[in-house]
Amino acid sequence: MLDQLVLPHRRTVAAAGGALVLAALGLGAPAHAASYGTPVITLSAGYLSGAVGATADPVVTVTVGQSGADVSALGVAASASSKSSVAATGDVTVTGTGATRQLRVAAHARGYTDLTIKVTGLGGKTAIKSLHFAASAAVQNAADTRYLTGSSDASAAVDAGNGYVLVADDESNTLRLYDGSASGAPVRTWDVASKLGVSKEIDIEGAARVGNTVYWTGSLGNNKDGEYKADRNTVFTTTVSGSGAATQLTVGGSYKKLRDDLVAWDKTNGNRYGFAAGTADGEVPKQIDGFNIEGLEFAPGSTTTAYLGFRAPLVPPKEGGKALIVPVTNFDKVAGSGAKAVIGTPIELDLGGLSIRDIRKNSADQYLIVAGSWAADDNSDPYALYSWDGIAGHAPVKRLDLPTTDPGGWEAVVAVPDLNTAGARAQLITDAGSADLYGDGTEAKDLDHDEWKKSRAAWFTVNG
């Protein structure tokens, strides 16, 4: 009887001992227990910008994983904010359940905050990454506003099709392709400096598209210190292949003497516009009698004659003066193959004392002119949008006054809709390089991170 009692006890002890051995070997344990790795989290960018009240701010892609775990079991959320008044943890939204997810931040106030983004995996294991967030102030027409990041100095733009837009920057020689319907970084970029043989900024200020050729012009003026810089005296072409997100650019021809041709032409005609004086050593370009080109578009029905729209001078150079357009009748050959410019009859437009900041037309030869001060680097002076038929002697018509309470000066119009259609809208872009976007006194062009640099694009109803 005793043996019968002892035997089961021995079996129990043996079984327990065997279980301990199996556990030590990691065998016989519940599936995956104690086998989960440390989660991994990466961000597509460590820096992100937003705006108070924005409806379509840029996003960051979050990629997560954990060995031994299904990614759908991982949780991603903000766990801390260094300045909750700018954006708190509850203002961070993460969507998606797979290995890649989209993170958005809703800004509450202008300024900066560092957000801690945490992935929580199985087995109670976690990992974190820091996201440095900058928020600009609320703007008018927030629902119709998008932010093009990577640069704050947008200066010229042309339509690339399917809602995409090619944008130039007057602080670099990089052309950028954006989805104009969404806020965010460029889809593609092209640095044209080496192809054009330049080492300094061209100060690209105007662009016009004819078929698959885009023509670009520098300002042709002195720099802000009144010094002549040869690279700013550049016009060039790019050839477009594809459209929309698939757009590609190839640099074509160039010419670096257009300023010289314009000065010589003006001298021959009695220095009517003061081009020689405006380009003299020590003369800054943004004066009422300065020399600065910011608009470029082709004449009605022409693929050869281009209109150069001047920011300065006004004609005459005094308050209430008219805006100046100088036609170059062989511009296709000037920019395309380096021919000397042939200058046509100048056109003077009454824009209410404002000058030309951009000019764009559609296939029906309906023009829109962005008019602004010869002096303004921000919105401290008025801006307006005019329509015109492109014919000398015909007066432009003011369509609307552009808002001037938000950062950045209006610099470019992407495309011109049918101006006879009720409710027609056009998208305009600002140059915000001189703006203090985040309230710390830093001009946007001098920010340390490209993700925080941005130009604002907004749609306006031009016939309503």
XYZ file of C-alpha atoms in Angstrom:
464
model
C 0.000 0.000 0.000
C 2.843 2.311 0.911
C 4.506 1.477 -2.415
C 1.276 2.401 -4.205
C 1.244 5.796 -2.461
C 4.920 6.525 -3.097
C 4.842 5.664 -6.808
C 2.419 8.387 -7.860
C 4.386 10.881 -5.785
C 7.590 9.872 -7.552
C 5.858 10.293 -10.930
C 4.694 13.770 -9.946
C 8.154 14.836 -8.871
C 9.653 13.409 -12.076
C 7.092 15.236 -14.214
C 7.755 18.491 -12.404
C 11.451 18.073 -12.854
C 10.995 17.363 -16.542
C 8.879 20.475 -16.931
C 11.616 22.574 -15.354
C 14.156 21.145 -17.782
C 11.878 21.867 -20.756
C 11.250 25.392 -19.520
C 14.952 25.964 -19.162
C 15.361 24.828 -22.747
C 12.530 27.089 -23.902
C 10.460 24.044 -24.870
C 6.892 23.304 -23.995
C 6.174 27.010 -23.196
C 3.122 28.802 -24.645
C 3.654 29.860 -28.281
C 5.948 32.948 -28.673
C 6.116 33.662 -24.942
C 9.372 35.480 -24.076
C 10.380 35.425 -27.793
C 9.310 38.910 -28.892
C 12.056 41.235 -30.026
C 12.337 44.910 -29.200
C 9.990 46.914 -31.478
C 11.491 49.019 -34.233
C 10.121 52.448 -35.228
C 11.332 54.809 -37.950
C 9.953 58.141 -39.196
C 10.104 59.302 -42.804
C 11.222 62.688 -41.442
C 12.392 63.847 -38.063
C 11.041 67.338 -38.644
C 7.504 68.372 -39.539
C 5.664 71.658 -40.016
C 2.012 72.507 -39.581
C -0.289 75.473 -39.227
C -2.990 76.370 -36.756
C -6.382 75.620 -38.274
C -4.949 73.875 -41.328
C -7.024 71.174 -42.994
C -4.330 69.452 -45.062
C -1.010 69.688 -43.258
C 1.998 67.539 -44.214
C 2.199 64.029 -42.754
C 4.984 61.736 -41.587
C 5.097 58.057 -42.468
C 5.768 55.835 -39.467
C 7.229 52.376 -40.092
C 7.053 49.799 -37.273
C 7.864 46.162 -36.686
C 8.624 43.591 -34.007
C 10.136 40.158 -34.457
C 7.765 37.429 -33.409
C 4.708 39.707 -33.573
C 2.105 40.550 -36.168
C 2.459 44.274 -36.976
C -1.292 44.717 -36.579
C -0.812 44.067 -32.853
C 1.533 47.054 -32.466
C 0.237 50.363 -31.204
C 1.636 53.767 -32.189
C 0.870 57.006 -30.351
C 2.441 60.190 -29.054
C 3.514 59.723 -25.448
C 4.942 63.170 -24.634
C 5.109 66.773 -25.854
C 7.691 69.320 -24.769
C 5.208 72.151 -25.284
C 1.595 71.036 -25.138
C 0.296 74.529 -25.891
C 1.668 74.128 -29.431
C 0.546 70.500 -29.859
C -0.304 67.997 -27.133
C -0.160 64.212 -27.356
C -3.889 64.144 -28.053
C -3.327 66.313 -31.122
C -1.307 63.568 -32.788
C -3.321 61.186 -34.952
C -1.926 57.956 -36.354
C -3.906 56.062 -38.988
C -3.358 52.582 -40.385
C -2.659 49.187 -38.802
C 0.111 47.766 -40.951
C 3.856 48.198 -41.017
C 3.496 51.756 -42.373
C 1.165 54.327 -40.884
C 0.415 58.003 -41.370
C 0.967 60.522 -38.582
C -0.669 63.940 -38.475
C -0.386 66.762 -35.966
C -3.113 69.346 -35.340
C -1.423 72.541 -34.173
C -2.975 74.674 -31.439
C -0.544 77.589 -31.288
C 2.419 79.068 -33.133
C 5.793 77.762 -32.018
C 7.815 74.592 -31.603
C 7.441 71.323 -29.702
C 9.260 68.010 -29.577
C 6.896 65.064 -29.716
C 7.800 61.587 -28.493
C 6.310 58.922 -30.737
C 6.079 55.480 -29.096
C 5.439 52.043 -30.534
C 4.116 49.505 -28.033
C 4.640 45.903 -28.971
C 3.816 42.521 -27.507
C 5.442 41.422 -24.292
C 5.185 44.989 -22.982
C 8.166 46.097 -25.077
C 8.380 49.641 -26.488
C 10.553 51.930 -28.611
C 10.441 55.688 -29.223
C 11.440 58.321 -31.760
C 11.439 62.117 -31.514
C 9.520 64.284 -33.968
C 10.423 67.985 -34.004
C 7.290 69.936 -34.883
C 6.945 73.603 -35.884
C 3.570 75.341 -36.169
C 2.843 78.589 -37.996
C -0.121 80.835 -37.256
C -3.610 80.452 -38.683
C -4.241 82.115 -42.055
C -7.256 83.308 -43.982
C -8.908 80.818 -46.334
C -7.359 77.907 -44.432
C -9.530 75.331 -46.212
C -8.181 76.497 -49.587
C -4.561 76.688 -48.427
C -1.758 74.201 -48.972
C 1.868 74.392 -47.839
C 4.722 73.493 -50.190
C 7.605 72.474 -47.949
C 11.328 72.180 -48.580
C 11.699 75.837 -49.542
C 10.160 79.087 -48.356
C 11.123 81.237 -51.343
C 8.795 80.209 -54.171
C 9.205 82.729 -56.957
C 7.757 81.271 -60.170
C 5.464 78.398 -61.087
C 3.972 76.611 -64.084
C 1.340 73.921 -64.405
C 2.681 70.363 -64.800
C -0.730 68.725 -65.312
C -3.080 66.699 -63.123
C -2.836 69.173 -60.270
C 0.970 69.122 -60.109
C 3.078 72.262 -60.338
C 6.703 73.096 -61.095
C 8.039 75.716 -58.695
C 11.251 77.765 -58.781
C 13.041 79.261 -55.796
C 14.851 82.617 -55.866
C 17.316 81.498 -53.176
C 18.612 78.410 -54.997
C 18.821 76.907 -58.459
C 16.561 73.982 -57.634
C 13.292 73.361 -59.466
C 10.704 71.382 -57.518
C 7.658 69.352 -58.520
C 4.742 69.447 -56.054
C 1.300 67.981 -55.815
C -0.561 71.281 -55.690
C -3.599 69.672 -54.094
C -1.744 68.516 -50.969
C 0.629 69.982 -48.418
C 4.045 68.417 -48.231
C 7.508 67.964 -49.669
C 8.325 68.003 -53.379
C 7.768 64.829 -55.346
C 10.931 65.430 -57.343
C 13.698 68.058 -57.568
C 16.246 69.183 -60.151
C 19.307 71.297 -59.349
C 20.057 72.998 -62.661
C 23.227 74.823 -61.586
C 25.810 72.454 -63.023
C 23.989 72.076 -66.341
C 23.870 75.857 -66.699
C 27.434 76.433 -65.543
C 26.481 78.693 -62.637
C 27.804 78.656 -59.087
C 25.601 81.301 -57.469
C 21.830 81.767 -57.404
C 20.170 82.724 -60.673
C 17.432 84.436 -58.665
C 14.752 82.744 -60.783
C 11.698 85.014 -60.831
C 9.619 84.183 -63.890
C 8.526 81.184 -65.949
C 6.325 80.448 -68.940
C 5.406 77.207 -70.667
C 4.928 76.663 -74.394
C 4.138 73.052 -75.232
C 6.817 70.923 -73.601
C 9.272 73.786 -73.155
C 9.408 75.829 -69.962
C 11.238 79.154 -70.165
C 12.793 80.545 -66.982
C 14.320 83.935 -66.231
C 16.452 85.314 -63.469
C 15.643 88.763 -62.101
C 18.519 90.204 -64.206
C 18.995 92.834 -61.488
C 21.788 93.499 -59.021
C 21.699 91.691 -55.703
C 20.289 93.264 -52.543
C 23.626 94.949 -51.874
C 23.661 96.582 -55.286
C 26.322 94.259 -56.667
C 26.299 92.768 -60.139
C 26.274 88.981 -60.060
C 26.601 87.421 -63.498
C 24.574 84.301 -62.699
C 21.464 86.433 -62.110
C 21.685 87.508 -65.755
C 20.506 84.082 -66.937
C 17.522 82.874 -68.926
C 17.188 79.196 -69.771
C 14.844 76.437 -70.892
C 13.837 73.022 -69.659
C 12.103 70.336 -71.671
C 9.204 68.512 -70.024
C 8.484 64.844 -70.501
C 5.557 63.129 -68.839
C 2.996 64.961 -66.757
C 1.670 65.147 -63.240
C 3.592 63.015 -60.757
C 5.584 61.486 -63.632
C 6.941 64.848 -64.838
C 10.620 64.913 -65.759
C 12.795 67.886 -66.745
C 15.851 68.150 -68.971
C 17.843 71.383 -69.074
C 18.035 72.904 -72.564
C 19.544 76.169 -73.777
C 20.520 79.346 -71.940
C 21.614 82.957 -72.467
C 23.493 85.272 -70.116
C 23.375 88.654 -71.829
C 19.684 89.618 -71.816
C 20.239 92.354 -69.240
C 22.982 93.807 -71.454
C 20.649 93.752 -74.468
C 17.904 95.541 -72.530
C 20.259 98.241 -71.239
C 21.692 98.806 -74.715
C 18.190 99.026 -76.211
C 17.103 101.582 -73.607
C 20.215 103.686 -74.207
C 19.488 103.676 -77.929
C 15.987 104.948 -77.163
C 17.048 107.844 -74.964
C 17.245 106.049 -71.594
C 13.481 106.324 -71.291
C 13.283 103.690 -68.556
C 16.593 104.325 -66.835
C 17.886 100.784 -67.248
C 21.540 101.878 -67.235
C 21.076 103.817 -64.010
C 19.033 101.018 -62.440
C 21.755 98.468 -63.101
C 24.675 100.681 -62.100
C 27.070 99.458 -59.440
C 25.628 100.121 -55.982
C 22.015 100.328 -57.149
C 19.704 97.900 -55.354
C 17.043 96.403 -57.630
C 13.943 96.889 -55.484
C 13.618 100.638 -55.855
C 10.919 102.552 -57.641
C 13.527 103.392 -60.302
C 15.436 100.118 -59.985
C 15.764 97.209 -62.398
C 14.097 93.914 -61.555
C 12.147 91.408 -63.676
C 9.594 89.115 -62.028
C 7.092 88.172 -64.728
C 7.427 86.110 -67.898
C 4.705 85.048 -70.338
C 4.234 84.857 -74.094
C 2.237 87.352 -76.140
C -1.241 86.434 -77.427
C -1.070 83.735 -80.084
C 2.740 83.715 -80.075
C 5.351 81.099 -79.325
C 8.248 83.463 -80.019
C 7.443 86.850 -78.450
C 7.638 86.888 -74.673
C 6.580 89.615 -72.269
C 9.073 90.563 -69.555
C 7.129 91.953 -66.585
C 9.055 94.426 -64.431
C 8.801 94.795 -60.666
C 10.943 97.902 -61.050
C 10.983 100.510 -62.404
C 7.544 102.065 -62.355
C 6.861 104.424 -65.273
C 7.378 107.202 -64.409
C 9.270 106.226 -61.250
C 6.938 107.853 -58.750
C 3.835 107.006 -56.749
C 1.009 106.071 -59.096
C 3.376 105.123 -61.909
C 2.518 102.395 -64.407
C 3.806 98.839 -64.613
C 6.228 98.036 -67.427
C 6.238 95.146 -69.894
C 9.038 94.829 -72.445
C 8.452 92.313 -75.273
C 11.341 90.244 -76.603
C 10.211 89.146 -80.039
C 12.646 86.234 -80.421
C 12.639 84.963 -76.856
C 12.400 81.347 -77.962
C 15.769 81.705 -79.669
C 17.241 83.878 -76.912
C 16.666 81.325 -74.181
C 16.764 78.287 -76.424
C 19.943 78.914 -78.395
C 21.575 82.080 -77.044
C 20.507 84.551 -79.746
C 20.816 88.271 -79.068
C 17.495 89.715 -77.955
C 15.280 91.697 -80.331
C 13.222 94.165 -78.300
C 9.679 95.113 -79.269
C 7.495 98.076 -78.372
C 7.123 98.414 -74.585
C 3.723 98.285 -72.891
C 2.726 100.353 -69.872
C -0.156 99.125 -67.713
C -2.149 100.944 -65.060
C -2.194 98.585 -62.078
C -3.153 101.215 -59.547
C 0.434 102.176 -58.819
C 1.541 98.561 -58.388
C 4.082 96.667 -60.454
C 4.204 93.135 -61.890
C 5.019 90.211 -59.618
C 3.831 87.538 -62.053
C 1.910 87.204 -65.307
C 0.266 84.060 -66.672
C -2.131 83.259 -69.540
C -4.259 80.334 -70.691
C -4.730 78.853 -74.158
C -7.496 81.373 -74.844
C -5.040 84.250 -74.229
C -6.753 85.325 -71.019
C -4.132 86.744 -68.668
C -3.871 87.109 -64.920
C -1.374 89.557 -63.434
C -0.244 89.422 -59.822
C 0.359 93.056 -58.915
C 2.345 94.194 -55.901
C 4.669 96.878 -54.678
C 8.115 97.340 -56.169
C 9.357 97.428 -52.558
C 7.436 94.801 -50.589
C 9.217 91.657 -49.451
C 6.222 90.643 -47.364
C 2.568 91.632 -47.207
C 3.087 95.087 -45.746
C 1.921 96.720 -48.999
C -1.113 95.972 -51.182
C -1.410 93.115 -53.652
C -4.084 92.664 -56.293
C -5.025 90.300 -59.086
C -5.794 91.761 -62.517
C -7.074 90.216 -65.725
C -5.955 91.393 -69.177
C -6.223 90.365 -72.821
C -2.515 90.802 -73.542
C -3.060 93.589 -76.085
C -1.141 96.859 -75.822
C -3.455 99.790 -75.202
C -6.129 97.619 -73.567
C -6.579 98.261 -69.869
C -6.283 95.481 -67.307
C -9.232 94.916 -64.945
C -8.861 94.369 -61.233
C -10.400 91.049 -60.202
C -9.712 91.190 -56.479
C -7.504 92.552 -53.738
C -5.320 89.819 -52.315
C -5.150 89.343 -48.529
C -2.129 90.917 -46.888
C -2.437 89.993 -43.209
C -0.692 86.607 -43.459
C 3.043 85.918 -43.910
C 4.567 85.964 -47.370
C 4.215 88.027 -50.517
C 2.180 86.811 -53.502
C 4.684 85.773 -56.156
C 3.205 83.319 -58.643
C -0.011 82.203 -60.304
C 0.051 78.554 -61.386
C -2.516 78.527 -64.186
C -5.334 80.665 -65.549
C -8.844 79.156 -65.649
C -11.527 80.220 -68.123
C -12.226 83.692 -66.804
C -15.713 83.639 -68.304
C -16.783 80.724 -66.125
C -18.645 81.604 -62.945
C -16.755 80.508 -59.847
C -13.471 79.986 -61.720
C -10.527 79.665 -59.338
C -6.777 80.198 -59.637
C -4.019 78.993 -57.342
C -1.450 81.557 -56.199
C 1.798 80.944 -54.309
C 3.691 83.110 -51.831
C 7.349 83.786 -51.249
C 7.634 83.553 -47.460
C 11.424 83.652 -47.243
C 11.471 86.854 -45.191
C 8.608 85.841 -42.909
C 8.957 84.888 -39.246
C 6.741 81.826 -39.503
C 7.146 80.386 -36.023
C 7.477 83.449 -33.782
C 11.147 83.126 -32.844
C 12.450 85.953 -35.041
C 14.049 83.629 -37.600
C 13.346 84.382 -41.251
C 12.001 81.307 -42.998
C 14.858 81.197 -45.505
C 17.304 80.888 -42.571
C 15.574 78.010 -40.778
C 17.862 75.066 -40.064
C 15.578 72.383 -41.466
C 14.056 72.283 -44.942
C 10.941 70.558 -43.588
C 10.147 73.751 -41.662
C 10.599 75.983 -44.703
C 7.385 76.424 -46.652
C 5.563 78.568 -49.177
C 1.828 78.979 -48.977
C -0.412 78.165 -51.941
C -4.047 79.256 -51.946
C -6.974 79.154 -54.343
C -8.968 82.286 -55.058
C -12.217 82.724 -56.930
C -11.437 85.040 -59.839
C -14.884 85.198 -61.382
C -17.622 85.036 -58.817
